[in-house]
mmCIF file of C-alpha atoms and ligand atoms in Angstrom:
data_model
loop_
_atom_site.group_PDB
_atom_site.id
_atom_site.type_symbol
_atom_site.label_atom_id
_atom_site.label_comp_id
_atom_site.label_asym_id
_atom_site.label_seq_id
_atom_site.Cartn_x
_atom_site.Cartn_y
_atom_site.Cartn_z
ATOM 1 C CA UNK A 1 0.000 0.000 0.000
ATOM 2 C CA UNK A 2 1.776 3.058 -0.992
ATOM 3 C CA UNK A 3 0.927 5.522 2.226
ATOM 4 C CA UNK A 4 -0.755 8.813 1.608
ATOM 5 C CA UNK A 5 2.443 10.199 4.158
ATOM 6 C CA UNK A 6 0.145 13.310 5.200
ATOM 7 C CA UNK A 7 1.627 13.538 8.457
ATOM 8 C CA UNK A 8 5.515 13.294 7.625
ATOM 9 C CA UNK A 9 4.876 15.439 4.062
ATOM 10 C CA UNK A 10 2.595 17.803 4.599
ATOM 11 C CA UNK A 11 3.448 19.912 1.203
ATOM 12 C CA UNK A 12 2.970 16.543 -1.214
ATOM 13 C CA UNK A 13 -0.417 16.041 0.515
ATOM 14 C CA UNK A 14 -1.557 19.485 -0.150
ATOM 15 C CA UNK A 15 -0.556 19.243 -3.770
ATOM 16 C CA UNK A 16 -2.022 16.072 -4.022
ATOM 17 C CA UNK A 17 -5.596 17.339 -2.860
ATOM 18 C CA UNK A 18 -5.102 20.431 -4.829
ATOM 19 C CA UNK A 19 -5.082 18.674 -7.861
ATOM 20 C CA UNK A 20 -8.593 16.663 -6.920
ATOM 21 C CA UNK A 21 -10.001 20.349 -6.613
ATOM 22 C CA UNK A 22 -8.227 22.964 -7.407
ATOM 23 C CA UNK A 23 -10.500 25.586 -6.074
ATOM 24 C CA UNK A 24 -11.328 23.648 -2.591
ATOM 25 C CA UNK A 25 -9.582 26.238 -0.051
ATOM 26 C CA UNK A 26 -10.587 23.885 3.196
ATOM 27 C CA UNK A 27 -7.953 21.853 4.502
ATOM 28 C CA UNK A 28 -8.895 18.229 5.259
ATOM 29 C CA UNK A 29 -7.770 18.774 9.100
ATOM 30 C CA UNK A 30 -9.904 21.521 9.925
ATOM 31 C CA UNK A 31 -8.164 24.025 11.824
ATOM 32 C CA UNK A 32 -9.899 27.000 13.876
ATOM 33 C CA UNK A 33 -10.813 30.145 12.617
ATOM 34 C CA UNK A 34 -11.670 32.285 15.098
ATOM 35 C CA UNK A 35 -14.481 34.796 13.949
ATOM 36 C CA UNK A 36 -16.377 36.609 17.108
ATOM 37 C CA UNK A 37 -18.967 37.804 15.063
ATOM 38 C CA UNK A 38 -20.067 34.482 13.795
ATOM 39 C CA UNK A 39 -21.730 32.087 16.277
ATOM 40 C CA UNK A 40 -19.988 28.345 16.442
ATOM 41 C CA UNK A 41 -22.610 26.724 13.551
ATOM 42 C CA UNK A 42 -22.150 29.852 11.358
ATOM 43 C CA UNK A 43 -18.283 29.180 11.488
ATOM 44 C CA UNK A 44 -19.251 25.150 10.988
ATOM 45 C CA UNK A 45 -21.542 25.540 7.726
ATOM 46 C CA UNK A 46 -19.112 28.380 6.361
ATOM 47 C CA UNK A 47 -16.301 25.839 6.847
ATOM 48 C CA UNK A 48 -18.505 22.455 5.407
ATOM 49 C CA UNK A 49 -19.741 25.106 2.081
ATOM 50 C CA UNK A 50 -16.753 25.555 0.982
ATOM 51 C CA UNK A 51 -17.069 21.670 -0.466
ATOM 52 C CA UNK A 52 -18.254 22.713 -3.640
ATOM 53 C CA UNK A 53 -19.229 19.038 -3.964
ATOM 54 C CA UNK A 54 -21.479 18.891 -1.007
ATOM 55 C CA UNK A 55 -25.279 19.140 -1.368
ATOM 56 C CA UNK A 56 -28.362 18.702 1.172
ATOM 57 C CA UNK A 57 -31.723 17.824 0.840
ATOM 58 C CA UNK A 58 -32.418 19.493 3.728
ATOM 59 C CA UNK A 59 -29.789 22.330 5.736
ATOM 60 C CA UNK A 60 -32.336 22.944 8.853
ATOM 61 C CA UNK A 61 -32.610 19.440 9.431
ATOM 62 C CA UNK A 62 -28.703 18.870 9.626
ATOM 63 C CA UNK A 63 -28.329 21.962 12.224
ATOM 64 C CA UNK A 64 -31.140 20.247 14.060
ATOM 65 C CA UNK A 65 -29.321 17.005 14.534
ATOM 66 C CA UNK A 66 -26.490 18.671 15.295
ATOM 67 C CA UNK A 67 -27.594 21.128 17.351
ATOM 68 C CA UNK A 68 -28.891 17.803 19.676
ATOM 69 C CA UNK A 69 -25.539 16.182 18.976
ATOM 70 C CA UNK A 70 -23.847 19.319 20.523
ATOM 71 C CA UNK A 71 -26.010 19.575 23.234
ATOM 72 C CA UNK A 72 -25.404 15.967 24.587
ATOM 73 C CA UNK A 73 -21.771 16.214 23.928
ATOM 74 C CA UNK A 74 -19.187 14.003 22.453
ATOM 75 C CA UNK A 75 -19.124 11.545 25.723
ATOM 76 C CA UNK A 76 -22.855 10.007 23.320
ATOM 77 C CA UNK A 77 -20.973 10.144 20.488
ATOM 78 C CA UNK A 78 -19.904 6.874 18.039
ATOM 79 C CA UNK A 79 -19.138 7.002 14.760
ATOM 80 C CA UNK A 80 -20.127 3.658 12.159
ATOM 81 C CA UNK A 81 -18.382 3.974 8.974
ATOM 82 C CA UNK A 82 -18.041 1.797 5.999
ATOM 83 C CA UNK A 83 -14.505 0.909 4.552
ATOM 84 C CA UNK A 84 -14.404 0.622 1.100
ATOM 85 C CA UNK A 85 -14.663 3.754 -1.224
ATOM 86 C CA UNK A 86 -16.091 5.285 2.170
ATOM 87 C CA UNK A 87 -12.755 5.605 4.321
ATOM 88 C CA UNK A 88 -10.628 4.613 1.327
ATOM 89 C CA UNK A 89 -10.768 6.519 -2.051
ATOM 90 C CA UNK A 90 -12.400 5.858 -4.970
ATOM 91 C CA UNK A 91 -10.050 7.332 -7.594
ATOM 92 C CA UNK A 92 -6.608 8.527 -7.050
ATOM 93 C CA UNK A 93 -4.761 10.372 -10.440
ATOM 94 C CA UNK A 94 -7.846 9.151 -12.313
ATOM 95 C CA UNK A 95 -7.469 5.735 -11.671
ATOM 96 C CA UNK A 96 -10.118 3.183 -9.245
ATOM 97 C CA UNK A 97 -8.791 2.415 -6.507
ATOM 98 C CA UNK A 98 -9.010 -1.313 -5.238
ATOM 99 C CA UNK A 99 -11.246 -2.257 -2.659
ATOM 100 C CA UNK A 100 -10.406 -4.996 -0.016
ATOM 101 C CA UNK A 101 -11.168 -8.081 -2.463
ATOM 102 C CA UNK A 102 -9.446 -6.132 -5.128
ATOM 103 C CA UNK A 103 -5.927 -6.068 -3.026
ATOM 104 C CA UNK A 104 -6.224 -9.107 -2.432
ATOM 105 C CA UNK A 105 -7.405 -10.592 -6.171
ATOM 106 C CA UNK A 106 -4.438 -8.483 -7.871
ATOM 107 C CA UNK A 107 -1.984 -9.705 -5.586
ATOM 108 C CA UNK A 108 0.740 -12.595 -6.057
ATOM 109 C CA UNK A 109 -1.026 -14.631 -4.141
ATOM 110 C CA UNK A 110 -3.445 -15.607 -6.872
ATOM 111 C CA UNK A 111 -2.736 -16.898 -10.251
ATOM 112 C CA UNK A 112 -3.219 -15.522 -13.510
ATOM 113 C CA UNK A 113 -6.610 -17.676 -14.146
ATOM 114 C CA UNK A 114 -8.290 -17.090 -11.173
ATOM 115 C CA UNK A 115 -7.648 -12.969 -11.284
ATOM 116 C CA UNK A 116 -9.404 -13.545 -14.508
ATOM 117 C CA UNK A 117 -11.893 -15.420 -13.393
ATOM 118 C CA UNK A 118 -12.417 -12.610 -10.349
ATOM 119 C CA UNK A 119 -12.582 -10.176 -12.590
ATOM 120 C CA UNK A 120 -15.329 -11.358 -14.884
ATOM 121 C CA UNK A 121 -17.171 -11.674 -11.793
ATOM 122 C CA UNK A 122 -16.867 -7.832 -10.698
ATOM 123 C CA UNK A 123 -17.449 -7.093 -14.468
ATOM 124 C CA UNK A 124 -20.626 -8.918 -13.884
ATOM 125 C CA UNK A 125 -21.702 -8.125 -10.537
ATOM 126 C CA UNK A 126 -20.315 -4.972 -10.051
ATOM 127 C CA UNK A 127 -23.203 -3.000 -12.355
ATOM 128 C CA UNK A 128 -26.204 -4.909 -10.634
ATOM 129 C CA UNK A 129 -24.765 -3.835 -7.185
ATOM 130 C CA UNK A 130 -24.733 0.334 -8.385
ATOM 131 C CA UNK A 131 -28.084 -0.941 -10.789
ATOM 132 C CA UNK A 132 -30.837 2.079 -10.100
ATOM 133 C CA UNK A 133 -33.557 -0.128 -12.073
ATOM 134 C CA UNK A 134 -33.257 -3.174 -9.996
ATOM 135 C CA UNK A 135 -34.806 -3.388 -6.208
ATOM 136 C CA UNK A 136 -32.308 -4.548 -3.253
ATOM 137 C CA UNK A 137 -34.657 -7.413 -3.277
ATOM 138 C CA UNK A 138 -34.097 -7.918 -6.686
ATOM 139 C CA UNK A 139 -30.100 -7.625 -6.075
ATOM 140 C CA UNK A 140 -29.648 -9.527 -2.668
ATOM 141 C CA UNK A 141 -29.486 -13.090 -3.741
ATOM 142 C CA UNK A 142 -26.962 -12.271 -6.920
ATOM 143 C CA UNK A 143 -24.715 -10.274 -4.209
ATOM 144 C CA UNK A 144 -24.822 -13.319 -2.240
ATOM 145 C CA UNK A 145 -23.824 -15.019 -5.408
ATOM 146 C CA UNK A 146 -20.980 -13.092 -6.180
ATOM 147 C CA UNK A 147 -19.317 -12.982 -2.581
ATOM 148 C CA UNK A 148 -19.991 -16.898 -2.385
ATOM 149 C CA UNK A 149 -18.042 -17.280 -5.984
ATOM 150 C CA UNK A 150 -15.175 -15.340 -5.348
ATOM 151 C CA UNK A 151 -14.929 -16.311 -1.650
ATOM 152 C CA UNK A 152 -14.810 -20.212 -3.187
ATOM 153 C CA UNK A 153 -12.233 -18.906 -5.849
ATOM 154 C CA UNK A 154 -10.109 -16.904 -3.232
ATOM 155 C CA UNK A 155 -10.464 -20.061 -1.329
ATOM 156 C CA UNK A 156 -8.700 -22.573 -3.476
ATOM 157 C CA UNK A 157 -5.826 -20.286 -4.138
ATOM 158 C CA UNK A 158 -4.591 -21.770 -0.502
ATOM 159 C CA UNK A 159 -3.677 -18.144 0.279
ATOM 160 C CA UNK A 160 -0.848 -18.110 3.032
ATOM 161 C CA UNK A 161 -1.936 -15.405 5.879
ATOM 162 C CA UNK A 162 1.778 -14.459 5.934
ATOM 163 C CA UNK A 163 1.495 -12.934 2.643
ATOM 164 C CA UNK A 164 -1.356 -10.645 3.562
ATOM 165 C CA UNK A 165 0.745 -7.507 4.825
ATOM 166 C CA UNK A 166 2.727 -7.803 1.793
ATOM 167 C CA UNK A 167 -0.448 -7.287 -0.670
ATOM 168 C CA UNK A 168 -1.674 -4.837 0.984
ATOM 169 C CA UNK A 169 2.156 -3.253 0.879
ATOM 170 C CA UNK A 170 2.160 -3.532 -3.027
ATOM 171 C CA UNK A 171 -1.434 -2.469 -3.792
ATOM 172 C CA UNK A 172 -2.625 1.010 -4.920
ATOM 173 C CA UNK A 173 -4.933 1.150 -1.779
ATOM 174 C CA UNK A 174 -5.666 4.557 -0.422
ATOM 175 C CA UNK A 175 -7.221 5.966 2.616
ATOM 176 C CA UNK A 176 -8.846 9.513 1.884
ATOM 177 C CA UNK A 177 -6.858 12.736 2.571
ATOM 178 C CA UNK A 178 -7.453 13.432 6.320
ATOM 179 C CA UNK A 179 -7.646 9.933 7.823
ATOM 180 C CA UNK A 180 -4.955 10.676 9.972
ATOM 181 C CA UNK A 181 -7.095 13.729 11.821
ATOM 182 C CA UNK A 182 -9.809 11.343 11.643
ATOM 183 C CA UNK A 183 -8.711 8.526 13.365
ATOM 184 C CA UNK A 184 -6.350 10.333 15.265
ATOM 185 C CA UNK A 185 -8.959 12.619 17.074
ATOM 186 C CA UNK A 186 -11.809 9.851 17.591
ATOM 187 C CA UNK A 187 -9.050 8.211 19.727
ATOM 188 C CA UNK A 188 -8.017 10.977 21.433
ATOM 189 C CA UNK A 189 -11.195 11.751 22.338
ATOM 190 C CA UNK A 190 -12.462 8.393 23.370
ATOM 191 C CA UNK A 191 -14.655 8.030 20.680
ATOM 192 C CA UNK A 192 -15.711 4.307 19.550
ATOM 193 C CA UNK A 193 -14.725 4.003 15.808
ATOM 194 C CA UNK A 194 -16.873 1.232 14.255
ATOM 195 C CA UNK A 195 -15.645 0.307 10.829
ATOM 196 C CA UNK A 196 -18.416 -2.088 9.266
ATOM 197 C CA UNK A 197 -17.687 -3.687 6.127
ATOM 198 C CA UNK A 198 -18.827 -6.213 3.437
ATOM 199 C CA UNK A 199 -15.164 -6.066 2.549
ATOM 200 C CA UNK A 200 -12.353 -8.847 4.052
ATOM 201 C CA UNK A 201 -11.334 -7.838 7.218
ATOM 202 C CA UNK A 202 -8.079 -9.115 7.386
ATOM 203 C CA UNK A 203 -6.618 -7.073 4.425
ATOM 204 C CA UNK A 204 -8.556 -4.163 5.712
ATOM 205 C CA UNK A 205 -7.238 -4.545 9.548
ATOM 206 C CA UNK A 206 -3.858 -4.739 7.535
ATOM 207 C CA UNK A 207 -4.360 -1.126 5.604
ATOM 208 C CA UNK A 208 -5.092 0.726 9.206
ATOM 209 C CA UNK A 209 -2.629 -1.094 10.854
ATOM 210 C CA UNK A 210 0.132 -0.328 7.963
ATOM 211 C CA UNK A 211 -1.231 3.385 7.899
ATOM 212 C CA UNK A 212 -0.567 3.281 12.069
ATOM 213 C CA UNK A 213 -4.087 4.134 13.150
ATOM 214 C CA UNK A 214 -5.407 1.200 13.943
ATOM 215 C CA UNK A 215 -6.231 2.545 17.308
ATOM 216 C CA UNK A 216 -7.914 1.269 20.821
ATOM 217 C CA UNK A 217 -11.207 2.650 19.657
ATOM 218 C CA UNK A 218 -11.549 0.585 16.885
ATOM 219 C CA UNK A 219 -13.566 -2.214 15.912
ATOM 220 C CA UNK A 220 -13.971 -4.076 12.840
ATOM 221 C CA UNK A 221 -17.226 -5.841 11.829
ATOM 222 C CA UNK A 222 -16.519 -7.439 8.505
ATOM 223 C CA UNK A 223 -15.737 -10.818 6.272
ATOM 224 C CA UNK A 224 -12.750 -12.327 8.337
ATOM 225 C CA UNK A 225 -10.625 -15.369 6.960
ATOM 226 C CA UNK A 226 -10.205 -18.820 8.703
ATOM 227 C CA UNK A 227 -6.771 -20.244 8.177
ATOM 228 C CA UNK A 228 -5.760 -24.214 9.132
ATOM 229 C CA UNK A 229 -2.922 -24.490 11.425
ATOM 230 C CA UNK A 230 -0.286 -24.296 8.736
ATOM 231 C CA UNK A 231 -1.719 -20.629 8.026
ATOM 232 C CA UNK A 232 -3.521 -22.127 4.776
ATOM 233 C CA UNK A 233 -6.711 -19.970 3.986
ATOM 234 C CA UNK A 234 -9.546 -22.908 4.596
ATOM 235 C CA UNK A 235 -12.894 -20.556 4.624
ATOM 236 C CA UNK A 236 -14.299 -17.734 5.419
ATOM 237 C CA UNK A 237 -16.300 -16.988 8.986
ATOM 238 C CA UNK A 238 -19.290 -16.515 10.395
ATOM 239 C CA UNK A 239 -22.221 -15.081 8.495
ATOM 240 C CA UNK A 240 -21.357 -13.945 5.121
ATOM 241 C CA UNK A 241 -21.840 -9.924 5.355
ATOM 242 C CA UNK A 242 -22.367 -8.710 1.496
ATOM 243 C CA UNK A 243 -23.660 -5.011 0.455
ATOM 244 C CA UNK A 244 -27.050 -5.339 1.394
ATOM 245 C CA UNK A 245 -27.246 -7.012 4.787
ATOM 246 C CA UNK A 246 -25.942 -5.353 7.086
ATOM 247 C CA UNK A 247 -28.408 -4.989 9.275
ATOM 248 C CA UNK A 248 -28.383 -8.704 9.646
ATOM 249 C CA UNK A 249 -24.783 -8.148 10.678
ATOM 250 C CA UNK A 250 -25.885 -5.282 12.287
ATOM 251 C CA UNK A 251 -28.012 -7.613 15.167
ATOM 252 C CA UNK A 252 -25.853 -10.126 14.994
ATOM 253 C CA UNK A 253 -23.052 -7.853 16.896
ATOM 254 C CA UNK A 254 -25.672 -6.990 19.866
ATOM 255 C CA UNK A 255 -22.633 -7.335 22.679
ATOM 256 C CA UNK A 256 -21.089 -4.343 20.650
ATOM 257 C CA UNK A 257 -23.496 -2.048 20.854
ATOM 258 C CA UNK A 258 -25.130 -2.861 24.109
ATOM 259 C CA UNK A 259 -21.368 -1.966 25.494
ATOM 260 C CA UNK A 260 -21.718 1.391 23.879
ATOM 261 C CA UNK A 261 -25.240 1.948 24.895
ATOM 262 C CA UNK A 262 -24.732 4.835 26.364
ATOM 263 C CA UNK A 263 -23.546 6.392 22.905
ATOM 264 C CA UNK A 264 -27.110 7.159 21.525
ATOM 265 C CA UNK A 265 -25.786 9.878 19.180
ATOM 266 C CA UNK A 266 -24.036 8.440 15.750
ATOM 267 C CA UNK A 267 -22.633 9.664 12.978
ATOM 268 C CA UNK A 268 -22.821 7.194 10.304
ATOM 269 C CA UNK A 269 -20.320 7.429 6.932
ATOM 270 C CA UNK A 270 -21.256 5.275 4.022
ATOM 271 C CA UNK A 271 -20.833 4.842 0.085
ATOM 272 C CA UNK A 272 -23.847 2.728 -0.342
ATOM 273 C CA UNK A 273 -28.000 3.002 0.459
ATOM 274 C CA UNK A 274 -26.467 -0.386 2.130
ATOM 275 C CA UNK A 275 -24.760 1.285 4.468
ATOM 276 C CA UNK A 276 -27.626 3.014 5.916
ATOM 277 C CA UNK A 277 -28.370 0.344 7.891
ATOM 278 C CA UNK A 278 -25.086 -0.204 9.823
ATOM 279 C CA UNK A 279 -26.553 1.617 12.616
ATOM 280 C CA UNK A 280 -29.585 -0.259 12.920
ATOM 281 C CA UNK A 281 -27.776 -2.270 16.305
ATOM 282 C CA UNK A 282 -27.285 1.110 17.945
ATOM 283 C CA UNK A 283 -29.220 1.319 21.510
ATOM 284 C CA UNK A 284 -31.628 3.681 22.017
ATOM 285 C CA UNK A 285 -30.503 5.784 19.333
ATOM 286 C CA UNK A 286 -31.274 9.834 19.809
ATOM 287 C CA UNK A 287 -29.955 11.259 16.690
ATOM 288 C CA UNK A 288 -28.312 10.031 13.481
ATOM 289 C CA UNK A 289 -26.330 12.315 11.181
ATOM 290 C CA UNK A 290 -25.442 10.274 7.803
ATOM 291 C CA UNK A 291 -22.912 11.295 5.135
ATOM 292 C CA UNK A 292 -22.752 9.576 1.802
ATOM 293 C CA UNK A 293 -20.381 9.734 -0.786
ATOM 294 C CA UNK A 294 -21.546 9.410 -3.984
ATOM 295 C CA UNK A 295 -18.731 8.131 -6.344
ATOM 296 C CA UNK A 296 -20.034 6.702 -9.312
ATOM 297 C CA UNK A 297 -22.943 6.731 -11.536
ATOM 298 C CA UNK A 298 -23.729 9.846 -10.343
ATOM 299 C CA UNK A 299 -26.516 10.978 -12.318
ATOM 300 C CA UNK A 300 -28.574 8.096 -11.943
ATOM 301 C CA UNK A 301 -28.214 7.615 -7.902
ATOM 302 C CA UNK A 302 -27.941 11.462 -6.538
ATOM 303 C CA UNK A 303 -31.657 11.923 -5.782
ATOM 304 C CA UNK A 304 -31.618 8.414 -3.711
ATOM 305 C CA UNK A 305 -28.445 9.440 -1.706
ATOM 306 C CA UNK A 306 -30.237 12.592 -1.610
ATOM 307 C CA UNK A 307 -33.154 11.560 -0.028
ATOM 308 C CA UNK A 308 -31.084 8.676 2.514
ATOM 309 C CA UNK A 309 -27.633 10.680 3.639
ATOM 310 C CA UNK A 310 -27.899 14.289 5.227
ATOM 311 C CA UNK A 311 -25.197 15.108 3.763
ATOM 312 C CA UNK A 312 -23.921 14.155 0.022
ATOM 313 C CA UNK A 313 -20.366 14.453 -0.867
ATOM 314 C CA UNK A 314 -19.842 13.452 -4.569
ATOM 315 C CA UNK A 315 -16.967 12.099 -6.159
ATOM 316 C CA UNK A 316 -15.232 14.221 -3.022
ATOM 317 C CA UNK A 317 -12.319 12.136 -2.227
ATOM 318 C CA UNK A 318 -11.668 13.638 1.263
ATOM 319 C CA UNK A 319 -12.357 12.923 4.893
ATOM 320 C CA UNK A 320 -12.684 16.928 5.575
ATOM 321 C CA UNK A 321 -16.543 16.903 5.895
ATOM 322 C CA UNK A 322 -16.523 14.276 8.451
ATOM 323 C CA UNK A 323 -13.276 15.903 10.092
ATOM 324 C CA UNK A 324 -15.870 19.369 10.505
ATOM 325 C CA UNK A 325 -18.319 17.106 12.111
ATOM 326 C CA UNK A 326 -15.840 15.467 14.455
ATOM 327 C CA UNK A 327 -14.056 18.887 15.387
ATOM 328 C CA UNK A 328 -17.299 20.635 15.663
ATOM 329 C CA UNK A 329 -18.934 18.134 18.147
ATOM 330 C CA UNK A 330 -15.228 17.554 20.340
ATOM 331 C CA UNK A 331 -14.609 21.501 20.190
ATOM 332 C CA UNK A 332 -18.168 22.421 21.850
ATOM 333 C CA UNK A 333 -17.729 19.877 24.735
HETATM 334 N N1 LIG B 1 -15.647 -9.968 -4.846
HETATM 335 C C1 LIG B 1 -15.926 -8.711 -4.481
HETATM 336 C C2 LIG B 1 -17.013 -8.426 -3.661
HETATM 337 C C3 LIG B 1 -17.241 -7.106 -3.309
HETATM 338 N N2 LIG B 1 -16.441 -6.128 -3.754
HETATM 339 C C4 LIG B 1 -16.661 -4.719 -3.355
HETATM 340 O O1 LIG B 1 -16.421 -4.582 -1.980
HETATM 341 C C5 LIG B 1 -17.224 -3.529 -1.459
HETATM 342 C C6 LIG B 1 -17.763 -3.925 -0.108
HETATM 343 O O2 LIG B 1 -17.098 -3.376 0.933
HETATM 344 P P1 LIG B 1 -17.641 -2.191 1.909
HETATM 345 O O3 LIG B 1 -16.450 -1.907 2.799
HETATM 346 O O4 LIG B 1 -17.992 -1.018 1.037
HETATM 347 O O5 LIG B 1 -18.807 -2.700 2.690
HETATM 348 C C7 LIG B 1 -18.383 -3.344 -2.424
HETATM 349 O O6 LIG B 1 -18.496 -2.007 -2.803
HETATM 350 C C8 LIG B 1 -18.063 -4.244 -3.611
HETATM 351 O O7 LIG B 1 -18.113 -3.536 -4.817
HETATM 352 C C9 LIG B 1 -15.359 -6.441 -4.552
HETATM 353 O O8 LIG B 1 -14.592 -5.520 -4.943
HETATM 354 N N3 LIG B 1 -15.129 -7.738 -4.913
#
């Protein structure tokens, strides 16, 4: 994985981002700026507008929840994100970026004929799962189709775990500009970090860990690998978790959220109308704020995110909305 270095070279990072949006002035790790005459969510939606590629359905209802957020402080506070294309980007120098099955499936670890035999299946699958014609009900049991094929594919590849950090090492894998204020300041502040993802949690584990912020606070609910006793990859565990049921997963991690039951305030970070229901464990829940980003087939999907997420970043390939939320709701404690 070559490492967006944005804490050891902060000039490369800024030219980096500057070239996704050249006219963006916000940094991706907000900073402060004091203004007395503005009150604390003027200087908050002045900082978020400057996204030109955020929209919202619905601006009073986003002060609302946050205006409740505020008020109960960041002590209620947990934050459920998806991984892939959510936390990591999409595109990086006009290229896609590969998700957690894509690190592994390009790796060395599997041979020629079964990456081509992978990829016939994304060219296959991939276009029902981002399909705006068909219904989720329509698209669960072929999502459960592809993860079962390539799981079986991935599975007779014998993939050694040993060689897991060193696919992740080579792949083009990228977290989004500002992941290091993001999980940085969630941890500092004791806030639980949920990553939930349909993705394999192994190679994604591996991408935090390599990118040194795989901290305390976080927990993984995803695909996980079962290896024999030589290190052999056998299966897969558990309860396959695909796109579209995650709220399955969702009540099947009860202990989790009963632990943080006393955080009844989320903010939830997704790339899919899957995603929406990763917080559908969560206790109790007071108020939700959910960010989307739309990254492909734009066109066709904006009203849906539209009407879903509070907040719509598309093909925005930075953490710095979410950062905003974080700093805004840590700041007013
Ligand atoms: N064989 C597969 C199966 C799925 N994908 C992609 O993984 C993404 C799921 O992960 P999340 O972290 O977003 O839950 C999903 O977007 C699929 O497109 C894949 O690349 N290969």
């Amino acid at each position: 994985m070559r490492k967006n270095k944005n804490k050891r070279q902060p000039a490369k990072r800024k030219a980096a981002s500057q070239t996704q949006n050249s006219k963006r002035p916000c940094s991706d790790s907000p900073k402060r700026t004091e203004n007395p005459q503005l009150t604390p969510f003027e200087i908050f939606f002045k900082e978020i507008e400057k996204f030109s590629k955020l929209h919202m359905k619905d601006r009073d209802r986003v002060q609302e929840i946050l205006q409740s957020m505020q008020k109960a402080g960041s002590k209620t506070l947990q934050v459920i994100s998806d991984f892939d294309m959510t936390l990591t980007r999409f595109e990086y120098n006009g290229k896609r970026c590969p998700t957690c099955h894509n690190i592994l499936e390009r790796s060395d670890a599997i041979s020629s004929d079964c990456k081509k035999k992978l990829q016939e299946l994304l060219d296959k699958y991939y276009p029902i799962e981002i399909d705006t014609k068909r219904s989720v009900e329509e698209k669960m049991p072929l999502m459960v189709e592809w993860w079962t094929k390539a799981h079986e594919l991935l599975v007779n590849q014998k993939i050694k775990k040993d060689g897991l950090a060193e696919a992740v090492k080579d792949s083009e894998a990228k977290l989004r500009d500002g992941y290091q204020y993001f999980f940085d300041h969630l941890n500092e502040h004791s806030i639980p970090l949920l990553i939930f993802s349909a993705g394999i949690g192994d190679i994604l584990e591996e991408v935090i860990r390599q990118t040194e912020v795989f901290h305390p606070n976080v927990k993984v609910i995803s695909n996980y690998m079962d290896f024999d006793e030589s290190g052999v990859l056998k299966a897969f565990k558990g309860e396959l978790i695909h796109i579209y049921n995650k709220k399955e997963g969702a009540l099947l991690n009860t202990g989790h959220f009963q632990e943080l039951r006393t955080r009844t305030n989320v903010l939830l970070l997704g790339d899919s109308l899957g995603d929406l229901n990763m917080a559908d464990g969560v206790q109790d829940m007071e108020n939700i704020l959910k960010i989307g980003f739309l990254n492909d087939k734009v066109e066709e999907r904006k009203q849906s995110y539209l009407d879903s997420y509070d907040i719509v970043l598309i093909k925005h390939e930075t953490l710095g909305v979410p950062n905003a939320v974080i700093r805004f709701l840590t700041d007013s404690n």
